[in-house]
mmCIF file of C-alpha atoms in Angstrom:
data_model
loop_
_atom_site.group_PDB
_atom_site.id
_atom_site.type_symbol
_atom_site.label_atom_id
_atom_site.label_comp_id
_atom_site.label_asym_id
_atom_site.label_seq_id
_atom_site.Cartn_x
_atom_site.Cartn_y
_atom_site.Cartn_z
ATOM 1 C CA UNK J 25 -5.277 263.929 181.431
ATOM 2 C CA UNK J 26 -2.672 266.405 180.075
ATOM 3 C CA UNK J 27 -0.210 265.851 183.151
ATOM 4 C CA UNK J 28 -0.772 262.015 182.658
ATOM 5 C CA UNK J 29 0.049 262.417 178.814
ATOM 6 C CA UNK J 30 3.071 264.356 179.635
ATOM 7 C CA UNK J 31 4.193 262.038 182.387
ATOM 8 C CA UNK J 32 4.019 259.310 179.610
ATOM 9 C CA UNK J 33 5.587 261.081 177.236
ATOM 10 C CA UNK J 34 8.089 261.969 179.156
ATOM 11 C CA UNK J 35 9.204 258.816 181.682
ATOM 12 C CA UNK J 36 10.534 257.077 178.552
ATOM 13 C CA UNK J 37 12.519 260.030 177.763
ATOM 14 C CA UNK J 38 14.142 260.377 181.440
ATOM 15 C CA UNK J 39 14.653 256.583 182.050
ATOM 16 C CA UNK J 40 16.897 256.765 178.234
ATOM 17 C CA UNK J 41 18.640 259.720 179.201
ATOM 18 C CA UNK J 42 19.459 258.032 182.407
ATOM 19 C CA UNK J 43 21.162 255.064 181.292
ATOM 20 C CA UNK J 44 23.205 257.192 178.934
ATOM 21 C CA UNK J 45 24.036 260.023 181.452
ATOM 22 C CA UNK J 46 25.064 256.805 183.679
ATOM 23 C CA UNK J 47 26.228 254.275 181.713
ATOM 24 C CA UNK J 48 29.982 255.181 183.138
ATOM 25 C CA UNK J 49 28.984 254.939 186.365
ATOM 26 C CA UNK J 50 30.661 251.477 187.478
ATOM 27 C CA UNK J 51 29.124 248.584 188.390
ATOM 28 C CA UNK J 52 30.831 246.072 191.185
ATOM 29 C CA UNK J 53 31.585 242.773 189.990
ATOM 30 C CA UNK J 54 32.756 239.700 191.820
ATOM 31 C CA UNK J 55 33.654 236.126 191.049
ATOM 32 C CA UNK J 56 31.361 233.414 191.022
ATOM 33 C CA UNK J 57 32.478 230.363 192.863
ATOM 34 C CA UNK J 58 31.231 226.574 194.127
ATOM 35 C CA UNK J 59 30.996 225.590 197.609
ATOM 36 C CA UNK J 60 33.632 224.412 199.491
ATOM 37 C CA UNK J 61 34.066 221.247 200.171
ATOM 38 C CA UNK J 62 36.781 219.259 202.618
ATOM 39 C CA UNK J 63 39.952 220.864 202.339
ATOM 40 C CA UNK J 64 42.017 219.156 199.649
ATOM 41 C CA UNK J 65 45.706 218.814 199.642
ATOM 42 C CA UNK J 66 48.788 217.393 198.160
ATOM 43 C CA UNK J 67 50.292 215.173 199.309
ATOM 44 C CA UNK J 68 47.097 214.146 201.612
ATOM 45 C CA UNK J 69 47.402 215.062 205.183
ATOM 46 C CA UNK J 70 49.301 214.780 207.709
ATOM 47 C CA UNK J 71 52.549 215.646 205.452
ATOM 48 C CA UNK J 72 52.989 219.027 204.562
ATOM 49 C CA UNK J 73 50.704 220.040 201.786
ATOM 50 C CA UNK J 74 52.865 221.309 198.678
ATOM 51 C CA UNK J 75 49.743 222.424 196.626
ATOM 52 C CA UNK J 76 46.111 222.735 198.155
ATOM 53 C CA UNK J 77 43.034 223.407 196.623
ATOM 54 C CA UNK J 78 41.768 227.034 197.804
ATOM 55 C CA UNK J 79 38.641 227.755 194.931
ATOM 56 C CA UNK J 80 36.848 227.280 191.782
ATOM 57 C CA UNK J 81 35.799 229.866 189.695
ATOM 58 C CA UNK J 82 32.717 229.403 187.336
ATOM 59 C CA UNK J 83 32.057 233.056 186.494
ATOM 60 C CA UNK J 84 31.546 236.709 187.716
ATOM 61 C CA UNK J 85 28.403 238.496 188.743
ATOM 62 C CA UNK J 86 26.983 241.892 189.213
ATOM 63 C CA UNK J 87 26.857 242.705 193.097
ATOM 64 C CA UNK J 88 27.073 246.307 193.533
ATOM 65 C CA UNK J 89 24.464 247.777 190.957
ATOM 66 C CA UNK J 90 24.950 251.396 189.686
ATOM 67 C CA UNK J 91 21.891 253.433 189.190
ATOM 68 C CA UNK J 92 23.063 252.905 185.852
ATOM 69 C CA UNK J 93 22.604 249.385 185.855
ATOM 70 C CA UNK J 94 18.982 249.742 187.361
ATOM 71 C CA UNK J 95 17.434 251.965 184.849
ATOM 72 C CA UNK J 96 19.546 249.213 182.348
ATOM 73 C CA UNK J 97 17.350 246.207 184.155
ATOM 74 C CA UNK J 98 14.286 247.844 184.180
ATOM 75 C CA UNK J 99 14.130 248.924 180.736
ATOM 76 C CA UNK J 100 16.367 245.604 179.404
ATOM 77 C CA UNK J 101 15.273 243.542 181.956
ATOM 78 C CA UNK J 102 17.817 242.058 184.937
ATOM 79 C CA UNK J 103 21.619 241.863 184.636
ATOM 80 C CA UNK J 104 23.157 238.338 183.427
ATOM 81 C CA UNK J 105 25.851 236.697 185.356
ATOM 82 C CA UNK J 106 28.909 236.123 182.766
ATOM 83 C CA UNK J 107 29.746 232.333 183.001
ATOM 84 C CA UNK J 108 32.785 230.476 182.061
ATOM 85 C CA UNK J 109 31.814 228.255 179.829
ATOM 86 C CA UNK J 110 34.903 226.347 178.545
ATOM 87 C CA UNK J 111 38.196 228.024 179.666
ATOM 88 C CA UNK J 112 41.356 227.362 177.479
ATOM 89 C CA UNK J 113 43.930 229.787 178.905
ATOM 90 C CA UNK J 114 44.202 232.178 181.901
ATOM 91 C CA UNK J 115 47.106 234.856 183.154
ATOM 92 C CA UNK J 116 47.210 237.329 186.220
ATOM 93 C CA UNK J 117 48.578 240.782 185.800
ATOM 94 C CA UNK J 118 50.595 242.262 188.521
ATOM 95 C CA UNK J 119 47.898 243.997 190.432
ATOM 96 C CA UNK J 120 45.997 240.532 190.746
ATOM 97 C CA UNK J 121 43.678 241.168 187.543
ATOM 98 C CA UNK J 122 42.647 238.238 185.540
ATOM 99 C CA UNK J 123 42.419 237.097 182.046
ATOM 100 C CA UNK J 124 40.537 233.856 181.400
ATOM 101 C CA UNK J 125 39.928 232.647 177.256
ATOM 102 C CA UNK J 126 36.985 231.027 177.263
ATOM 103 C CA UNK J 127 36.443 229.376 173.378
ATOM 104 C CA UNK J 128 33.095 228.463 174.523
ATOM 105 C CA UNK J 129 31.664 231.633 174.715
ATOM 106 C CA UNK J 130 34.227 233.381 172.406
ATOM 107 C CA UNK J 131 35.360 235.841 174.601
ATOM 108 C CA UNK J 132 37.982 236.810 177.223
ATOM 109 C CA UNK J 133 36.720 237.280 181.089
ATOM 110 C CA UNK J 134 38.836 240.236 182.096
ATOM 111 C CA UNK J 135 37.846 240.784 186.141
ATOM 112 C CA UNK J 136 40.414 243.411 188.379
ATOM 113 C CA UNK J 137 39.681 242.221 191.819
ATOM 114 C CA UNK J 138 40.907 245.329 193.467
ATOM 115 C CA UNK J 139 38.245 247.756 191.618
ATOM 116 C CA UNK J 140 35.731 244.883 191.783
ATOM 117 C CA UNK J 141 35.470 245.331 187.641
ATOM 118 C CA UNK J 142 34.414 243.065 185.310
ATOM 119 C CA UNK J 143 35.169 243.708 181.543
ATOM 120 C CA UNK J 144 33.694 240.936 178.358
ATOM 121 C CA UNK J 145 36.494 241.199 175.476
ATOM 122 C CA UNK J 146 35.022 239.624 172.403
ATOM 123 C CA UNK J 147 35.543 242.070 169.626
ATOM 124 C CA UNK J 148 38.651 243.970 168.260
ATOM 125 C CA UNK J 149 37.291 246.607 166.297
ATOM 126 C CA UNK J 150 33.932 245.571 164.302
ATOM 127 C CA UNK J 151 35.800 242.246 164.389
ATOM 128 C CA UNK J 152 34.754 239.450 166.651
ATOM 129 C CA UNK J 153 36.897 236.852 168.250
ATOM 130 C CA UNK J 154 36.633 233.626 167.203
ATOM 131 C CA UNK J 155 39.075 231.118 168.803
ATOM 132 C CA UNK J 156 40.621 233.430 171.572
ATOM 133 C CA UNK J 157 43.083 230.087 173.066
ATOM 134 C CA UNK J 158 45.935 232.359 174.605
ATOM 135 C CA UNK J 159 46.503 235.325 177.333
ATOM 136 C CA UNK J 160 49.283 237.645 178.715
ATOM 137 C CA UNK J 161 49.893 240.811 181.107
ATOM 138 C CA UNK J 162 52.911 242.737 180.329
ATOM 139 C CA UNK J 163 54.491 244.990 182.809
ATOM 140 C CA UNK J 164 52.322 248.036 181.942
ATOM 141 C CA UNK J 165 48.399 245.695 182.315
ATOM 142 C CA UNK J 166 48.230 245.392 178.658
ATOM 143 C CA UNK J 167 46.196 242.534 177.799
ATOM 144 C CA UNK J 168 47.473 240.559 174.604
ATOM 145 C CA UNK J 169 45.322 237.904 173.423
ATOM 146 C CA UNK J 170 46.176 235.124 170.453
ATOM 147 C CA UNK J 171 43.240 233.720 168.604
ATOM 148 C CA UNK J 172 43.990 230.639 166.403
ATOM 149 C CA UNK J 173 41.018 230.859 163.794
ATOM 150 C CA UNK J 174 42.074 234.893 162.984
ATOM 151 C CA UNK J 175 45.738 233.941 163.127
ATOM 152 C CA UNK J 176 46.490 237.112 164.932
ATOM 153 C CA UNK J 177 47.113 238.414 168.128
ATOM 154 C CA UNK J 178 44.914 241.220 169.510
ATOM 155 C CA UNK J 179 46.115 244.294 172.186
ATOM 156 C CA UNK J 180 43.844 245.721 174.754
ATOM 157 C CA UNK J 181 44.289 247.972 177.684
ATOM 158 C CA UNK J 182 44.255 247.062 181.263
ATOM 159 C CA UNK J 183 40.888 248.084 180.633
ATOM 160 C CA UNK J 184 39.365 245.552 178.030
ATOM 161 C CA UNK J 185 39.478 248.105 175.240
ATOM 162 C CA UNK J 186 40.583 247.420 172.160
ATOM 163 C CA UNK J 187 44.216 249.327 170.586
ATOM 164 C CA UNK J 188 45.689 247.249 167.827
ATOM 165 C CA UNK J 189 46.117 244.112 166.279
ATOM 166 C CA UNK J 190 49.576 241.970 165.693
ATOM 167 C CA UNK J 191 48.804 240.567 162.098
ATOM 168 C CA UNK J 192 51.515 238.495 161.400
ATOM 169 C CA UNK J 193 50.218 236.764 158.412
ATOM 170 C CA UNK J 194 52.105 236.940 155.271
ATOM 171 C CA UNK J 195 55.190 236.966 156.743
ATOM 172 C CA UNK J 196 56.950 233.713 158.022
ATOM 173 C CA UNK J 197 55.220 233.878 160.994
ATOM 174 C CA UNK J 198 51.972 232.815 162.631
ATOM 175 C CA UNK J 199 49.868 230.177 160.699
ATOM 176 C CA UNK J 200 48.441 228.995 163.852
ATOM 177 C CA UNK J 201 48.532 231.666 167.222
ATOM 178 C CA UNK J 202 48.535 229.739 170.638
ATOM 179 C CA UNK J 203 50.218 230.247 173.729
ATOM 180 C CA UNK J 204 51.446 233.673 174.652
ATOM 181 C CA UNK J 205 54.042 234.434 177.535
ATOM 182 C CA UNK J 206 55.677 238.098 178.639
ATOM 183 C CA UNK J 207 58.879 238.865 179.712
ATOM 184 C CA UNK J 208 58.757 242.154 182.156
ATOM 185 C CA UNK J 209 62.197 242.754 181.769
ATOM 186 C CA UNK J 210 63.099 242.365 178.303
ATOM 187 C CA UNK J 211 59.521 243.218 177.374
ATOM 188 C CA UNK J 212 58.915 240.709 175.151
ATOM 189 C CA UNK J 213 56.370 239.187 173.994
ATOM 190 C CA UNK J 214 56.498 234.842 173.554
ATOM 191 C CA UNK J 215 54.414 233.764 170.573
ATOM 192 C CA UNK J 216 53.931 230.289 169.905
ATOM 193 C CA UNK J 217 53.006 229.087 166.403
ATOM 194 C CA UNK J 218 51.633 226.123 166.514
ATOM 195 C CA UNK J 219 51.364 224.603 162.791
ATOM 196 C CA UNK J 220 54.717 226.650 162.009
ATOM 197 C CA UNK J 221 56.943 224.407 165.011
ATOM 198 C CA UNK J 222 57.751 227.698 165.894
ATOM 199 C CA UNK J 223 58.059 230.155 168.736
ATOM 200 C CA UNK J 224 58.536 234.145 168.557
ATOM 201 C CA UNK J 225 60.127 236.983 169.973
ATOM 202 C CA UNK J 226 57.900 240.180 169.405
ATOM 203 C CA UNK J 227 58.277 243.922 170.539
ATOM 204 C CA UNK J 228 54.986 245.484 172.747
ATOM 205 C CA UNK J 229 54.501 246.727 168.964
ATOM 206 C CA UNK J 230 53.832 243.032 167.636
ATOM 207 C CA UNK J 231 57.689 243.562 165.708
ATOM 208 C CA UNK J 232 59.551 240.176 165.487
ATOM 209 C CA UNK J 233 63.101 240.237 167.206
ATOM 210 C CA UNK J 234 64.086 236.570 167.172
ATOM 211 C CA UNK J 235 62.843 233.217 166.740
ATOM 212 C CA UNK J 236 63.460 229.677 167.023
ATOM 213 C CA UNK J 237 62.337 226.190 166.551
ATOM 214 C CA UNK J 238 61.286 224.353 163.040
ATOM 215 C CA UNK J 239 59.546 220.941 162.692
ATOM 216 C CA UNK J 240 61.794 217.689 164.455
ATOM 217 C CA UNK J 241 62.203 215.713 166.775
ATOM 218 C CA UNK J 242 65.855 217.212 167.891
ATOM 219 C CA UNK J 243 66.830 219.740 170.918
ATOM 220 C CA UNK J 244 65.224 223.050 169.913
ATOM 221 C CA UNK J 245 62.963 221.411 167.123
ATOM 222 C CA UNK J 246 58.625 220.984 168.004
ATOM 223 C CA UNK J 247 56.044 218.644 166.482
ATOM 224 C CA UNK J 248 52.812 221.663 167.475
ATOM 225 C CA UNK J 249 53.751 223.701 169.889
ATOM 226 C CA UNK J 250 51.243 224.964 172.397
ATOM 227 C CA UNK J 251 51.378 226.249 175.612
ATOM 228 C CA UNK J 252 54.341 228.335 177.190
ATOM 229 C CA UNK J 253 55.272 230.160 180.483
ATOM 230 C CA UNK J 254 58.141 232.353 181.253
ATOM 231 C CA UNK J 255 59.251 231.743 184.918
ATOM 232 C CA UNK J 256 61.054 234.626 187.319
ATOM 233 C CA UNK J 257 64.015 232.946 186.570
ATOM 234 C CA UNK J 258 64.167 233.988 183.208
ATOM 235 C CA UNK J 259 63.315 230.492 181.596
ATOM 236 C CA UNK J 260 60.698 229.891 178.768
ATOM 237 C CA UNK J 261 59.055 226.539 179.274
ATOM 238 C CA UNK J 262 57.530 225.152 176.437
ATOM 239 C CA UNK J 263 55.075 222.315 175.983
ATOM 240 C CA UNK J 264 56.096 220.105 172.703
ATOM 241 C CA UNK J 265 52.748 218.306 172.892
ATOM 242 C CA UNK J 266 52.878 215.908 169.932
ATOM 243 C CA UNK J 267 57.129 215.000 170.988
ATOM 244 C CA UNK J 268 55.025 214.332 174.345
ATOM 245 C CA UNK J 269 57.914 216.675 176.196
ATOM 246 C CA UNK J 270 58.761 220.039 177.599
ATOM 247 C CA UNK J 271 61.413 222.120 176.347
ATOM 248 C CA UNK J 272 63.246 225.090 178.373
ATOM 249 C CA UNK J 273 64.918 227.657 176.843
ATOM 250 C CA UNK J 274 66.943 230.719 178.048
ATOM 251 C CA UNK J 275 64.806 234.147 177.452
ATOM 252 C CA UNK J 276 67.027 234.021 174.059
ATOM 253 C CA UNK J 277 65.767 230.871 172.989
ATOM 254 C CA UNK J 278 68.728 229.090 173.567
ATOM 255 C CA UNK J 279 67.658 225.464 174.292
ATOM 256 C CA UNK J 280 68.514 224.764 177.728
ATOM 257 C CA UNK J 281 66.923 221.383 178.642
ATOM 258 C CA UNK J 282 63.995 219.052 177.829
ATOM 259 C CA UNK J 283 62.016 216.080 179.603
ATOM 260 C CA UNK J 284 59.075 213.853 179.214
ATOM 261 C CA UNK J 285 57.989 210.997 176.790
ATOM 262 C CA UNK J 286 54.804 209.186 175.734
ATOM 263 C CA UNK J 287 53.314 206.781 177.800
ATOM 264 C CA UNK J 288 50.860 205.978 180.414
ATOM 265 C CA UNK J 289 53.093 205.560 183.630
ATOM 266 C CA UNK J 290 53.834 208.667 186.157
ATOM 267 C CA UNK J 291 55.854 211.317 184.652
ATOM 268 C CA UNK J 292 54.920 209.984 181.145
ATOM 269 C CA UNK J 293 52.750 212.284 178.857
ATOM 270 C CA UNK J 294 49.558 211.479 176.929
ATOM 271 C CA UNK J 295 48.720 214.976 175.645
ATOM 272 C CA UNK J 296 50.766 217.256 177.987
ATOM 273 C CA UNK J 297 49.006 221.332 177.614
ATOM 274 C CA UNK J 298 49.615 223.586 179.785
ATOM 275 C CA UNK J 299 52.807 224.587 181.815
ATOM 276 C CA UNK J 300 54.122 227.158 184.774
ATOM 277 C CA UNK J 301 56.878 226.771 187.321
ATOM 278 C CA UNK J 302 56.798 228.164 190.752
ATOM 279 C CA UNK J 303 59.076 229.955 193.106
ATOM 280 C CA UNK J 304 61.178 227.090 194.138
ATOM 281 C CA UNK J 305 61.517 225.513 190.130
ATOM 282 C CA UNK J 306 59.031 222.784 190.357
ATOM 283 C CA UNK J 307 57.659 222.472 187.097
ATOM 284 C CA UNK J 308 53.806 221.785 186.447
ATOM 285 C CA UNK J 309 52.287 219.901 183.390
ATOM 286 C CA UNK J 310 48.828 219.239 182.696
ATOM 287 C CA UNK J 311 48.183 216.305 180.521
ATOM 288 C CA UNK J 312 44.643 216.743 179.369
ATOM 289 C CA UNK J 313 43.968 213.093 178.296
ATOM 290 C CA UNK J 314 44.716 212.076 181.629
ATOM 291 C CA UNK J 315 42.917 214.631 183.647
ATOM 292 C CA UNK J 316 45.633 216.073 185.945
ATOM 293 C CA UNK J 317 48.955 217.918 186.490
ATOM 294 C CA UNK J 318 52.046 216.268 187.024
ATOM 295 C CA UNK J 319 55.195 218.105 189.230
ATOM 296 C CA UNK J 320 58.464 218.016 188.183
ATOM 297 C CA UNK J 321 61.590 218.826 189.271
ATOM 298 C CA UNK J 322 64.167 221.221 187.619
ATOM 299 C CA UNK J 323 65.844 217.986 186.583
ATOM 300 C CA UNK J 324 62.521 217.124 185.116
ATOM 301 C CA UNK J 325 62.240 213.716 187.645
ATOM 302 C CA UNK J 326 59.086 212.913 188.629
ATOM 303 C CA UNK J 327 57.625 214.301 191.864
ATOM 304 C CA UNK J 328 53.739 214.458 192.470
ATOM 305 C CA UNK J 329 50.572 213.813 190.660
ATOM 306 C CA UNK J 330 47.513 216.385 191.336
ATOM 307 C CA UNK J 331 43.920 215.402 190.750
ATOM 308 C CA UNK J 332 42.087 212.763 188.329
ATOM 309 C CA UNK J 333 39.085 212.716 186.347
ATOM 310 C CA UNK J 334 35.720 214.272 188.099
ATOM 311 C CA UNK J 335 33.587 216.963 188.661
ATOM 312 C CA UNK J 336 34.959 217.912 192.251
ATOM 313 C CA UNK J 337 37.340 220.295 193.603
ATOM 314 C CA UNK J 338 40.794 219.058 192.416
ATOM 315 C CA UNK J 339 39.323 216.701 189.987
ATOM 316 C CA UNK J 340 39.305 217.641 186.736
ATOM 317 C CA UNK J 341 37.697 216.819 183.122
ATOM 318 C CA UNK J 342 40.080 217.484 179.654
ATOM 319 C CA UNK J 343 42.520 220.857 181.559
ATOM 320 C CA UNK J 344 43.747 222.605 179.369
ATOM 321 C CA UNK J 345 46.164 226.168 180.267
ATOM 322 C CA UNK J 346 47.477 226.967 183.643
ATOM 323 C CA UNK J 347 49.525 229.805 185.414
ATOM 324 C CA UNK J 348 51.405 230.534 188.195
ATOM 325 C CA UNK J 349 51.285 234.431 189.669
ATOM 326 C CA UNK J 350 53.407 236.021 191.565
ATOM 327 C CA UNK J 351 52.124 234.554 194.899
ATOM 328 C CA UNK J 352 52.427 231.044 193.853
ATOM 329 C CA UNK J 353 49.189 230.686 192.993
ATOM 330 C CA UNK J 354 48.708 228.260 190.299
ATOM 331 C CA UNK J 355 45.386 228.841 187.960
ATOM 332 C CA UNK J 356 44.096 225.515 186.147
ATOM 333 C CA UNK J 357 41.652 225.995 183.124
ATOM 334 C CA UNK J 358 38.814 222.786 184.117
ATOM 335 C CA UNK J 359 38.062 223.574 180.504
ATOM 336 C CA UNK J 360 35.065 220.897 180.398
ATOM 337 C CA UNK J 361 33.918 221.130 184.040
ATOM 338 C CA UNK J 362 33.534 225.354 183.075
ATOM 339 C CA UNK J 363 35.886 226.091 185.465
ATOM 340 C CA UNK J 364 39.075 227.935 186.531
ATOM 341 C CA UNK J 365 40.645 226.242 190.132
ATOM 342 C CA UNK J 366 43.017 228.115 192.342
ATOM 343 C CA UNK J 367 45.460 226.558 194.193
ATOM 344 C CA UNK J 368 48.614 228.256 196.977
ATOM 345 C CA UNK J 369 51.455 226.125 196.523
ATOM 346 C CA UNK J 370 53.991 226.083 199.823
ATOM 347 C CA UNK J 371 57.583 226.158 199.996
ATOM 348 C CA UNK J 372 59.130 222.994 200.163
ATOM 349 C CA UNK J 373 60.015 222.135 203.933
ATOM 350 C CA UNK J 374 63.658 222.697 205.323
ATOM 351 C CA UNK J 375 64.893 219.461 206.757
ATOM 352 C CA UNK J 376 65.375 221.801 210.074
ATOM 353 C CA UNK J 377 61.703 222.218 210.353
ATOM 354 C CA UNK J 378 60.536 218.527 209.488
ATOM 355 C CA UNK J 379 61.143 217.372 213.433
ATOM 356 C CA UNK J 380 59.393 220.460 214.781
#
């Protein structure tokens, strides 16, 4: 009886000490992703796809359990896979990691494919994230996030953990903080204020070096502002959702051009969101009310339309942000479908190669 008391006295005491004294040891994480269906390109086969559809991503779950993670499940019960629930904005770092907003769940998904890691970032501080709508790497994997309800913009490392807060308020600055683009070699930071017509030129410190913009209808001027990209060109692309166009500037803000109108034709907008451009300049729009991306020239003519309203791969219900990485992959948020789908967009074909 006495080793059986001790044995119960003590088991509790070992499993505790356990999952503290391995609580660092690492669990492997990997994405969570839908079936694949028919390969799904555009334009449809047999021309030469520009975009095709390679995966969507509904969330990340625990693979590679840590003894950590087992004395966690057996004391806590099993490990939850972390769904997307209704992605608003995504970036990719440099080393392929991934930031996905996701208002649904109030949180950012921040997954680094090459350690197989999977971080949650919903607080900053004792502070909690409440509208977290905007996402950005800079060149050193620090993670900056915007979230429109707190008005400010919160800094992590390339870790998920939490270092400081830009707190703009007061100031003539952010009254509503959406869409958030880097520049690697400037090193700024793109801030988009959405109520103020505004867009902003920070330091890594959250210091304002420039802005531009104001309320109009005129080159330069933005009726709510949302989403932005800056391109490898050196171009800042921003969508002026309720002038139903895109604006580019230089990484100044010097206006450079703008395209687009309302309507319900191709290459008109209805409520255009997010933007990105790719290697070659092609310029991608989503329009959210009607359930697809439109391609553009650098010209801003009309090229392509990608997907329509569904539930299947390439379809798409209410997008919202996209990117483009380094490897010309573009990243859609299916923000209603609880999604994030991956595309590879090709070079466009040399008219040498079109008779091979």
């Amino acid at each position: 009886m006495g080793r059986r008391r001790v044995l119960r006295d003590v088991l509790p005491v070992f499993f505790v000490a356990s999952l503290l004294l391995c609580s660092a040891c690492a669990s492997k994480w990997s994405m969570k992703t839908e079936p694949e269906e028919a390969q799904i390109q555009w334009p449809q086969s047999p021309a030469p796809p520009k975009v095709r559809h390679v995966v969507s991503l509904n969330g990340f779950k625990e693979t590679g359990a840590s003894f950590g993670s087992i004395v966690r499940s057996i004391i806590f019960g099993g490990t939850e896979d972390q769904d997307i629930t209704r992605p608003v904005a995504v970036s990719v770092g440099s080393d392929g990691r991934m930031a996905v907003a996701d208002i649904g769940s109030k949180c950012v998904h921040l997954f680094v494919p090459k350690e197989q890691q999977y971080f949650k970032v919903f607080k900053a501080d004792s502070l909690e994230l409440s509208s977290p709508v905007g996402v950005a790497f800079d060149d050193g994997l620090r993670l900056y996030v915007s979230d429109s309800a707190l008005n400010r913009i919160f800094v992590y490392d390339g870790g998920g953990t939490y270092l400081f807060s830009m707190n703009l308020t007061g100031s003539p600055a952010l009254e509503r903080s959406t869409g958030l683009a880097f520049d690697r070699g400037r090193k700024i930071l793109y801030a988009a204020n959405t109520l103020g017509n505004r867009i902003y030129g920070l330091t890594e410190k959250g210091d304002i070096v420039f802005s531009f913009g104001g309320r109009g209808i005129g080159d330069g001027q933005f009726n709510y502002p949302t989403h932005i990209f800056f391109s490898a060109s050196g171009l800042l692309y921003v969508t002026d959702t309720m002038n139903f166009r895109v604006q580019i500037f230089d990484s100044t803000g010097k206006f450079v051009s703008a395209f687009g109108r309302h309507g319900d034709g191709s290459g008109d907008f209805a409520m255009p969101k997010g933007v990105a451009s790719d290697k070659e300049g092609a310029i991608y729009v989503v329009d959210s009310l009607f359930d697809n991306i439109q391609l553009f020239n650098m010209d801003g003519q009309f090229l392509l339309t990608l997907g329509a309203r569904g539930t299947g791969q390439g379809e798409f219900w209410l997008p919202s942000g996209i990117f483009i990485d380094a490897g010309d992959k573009l990243y859609v948020c299916d923000t209603y479908n609880g999604r994030v789908q991956v595309f590879q967009i090709f070079p466009r074909q040399k008219e040498s190669e079109k008779g091979d």
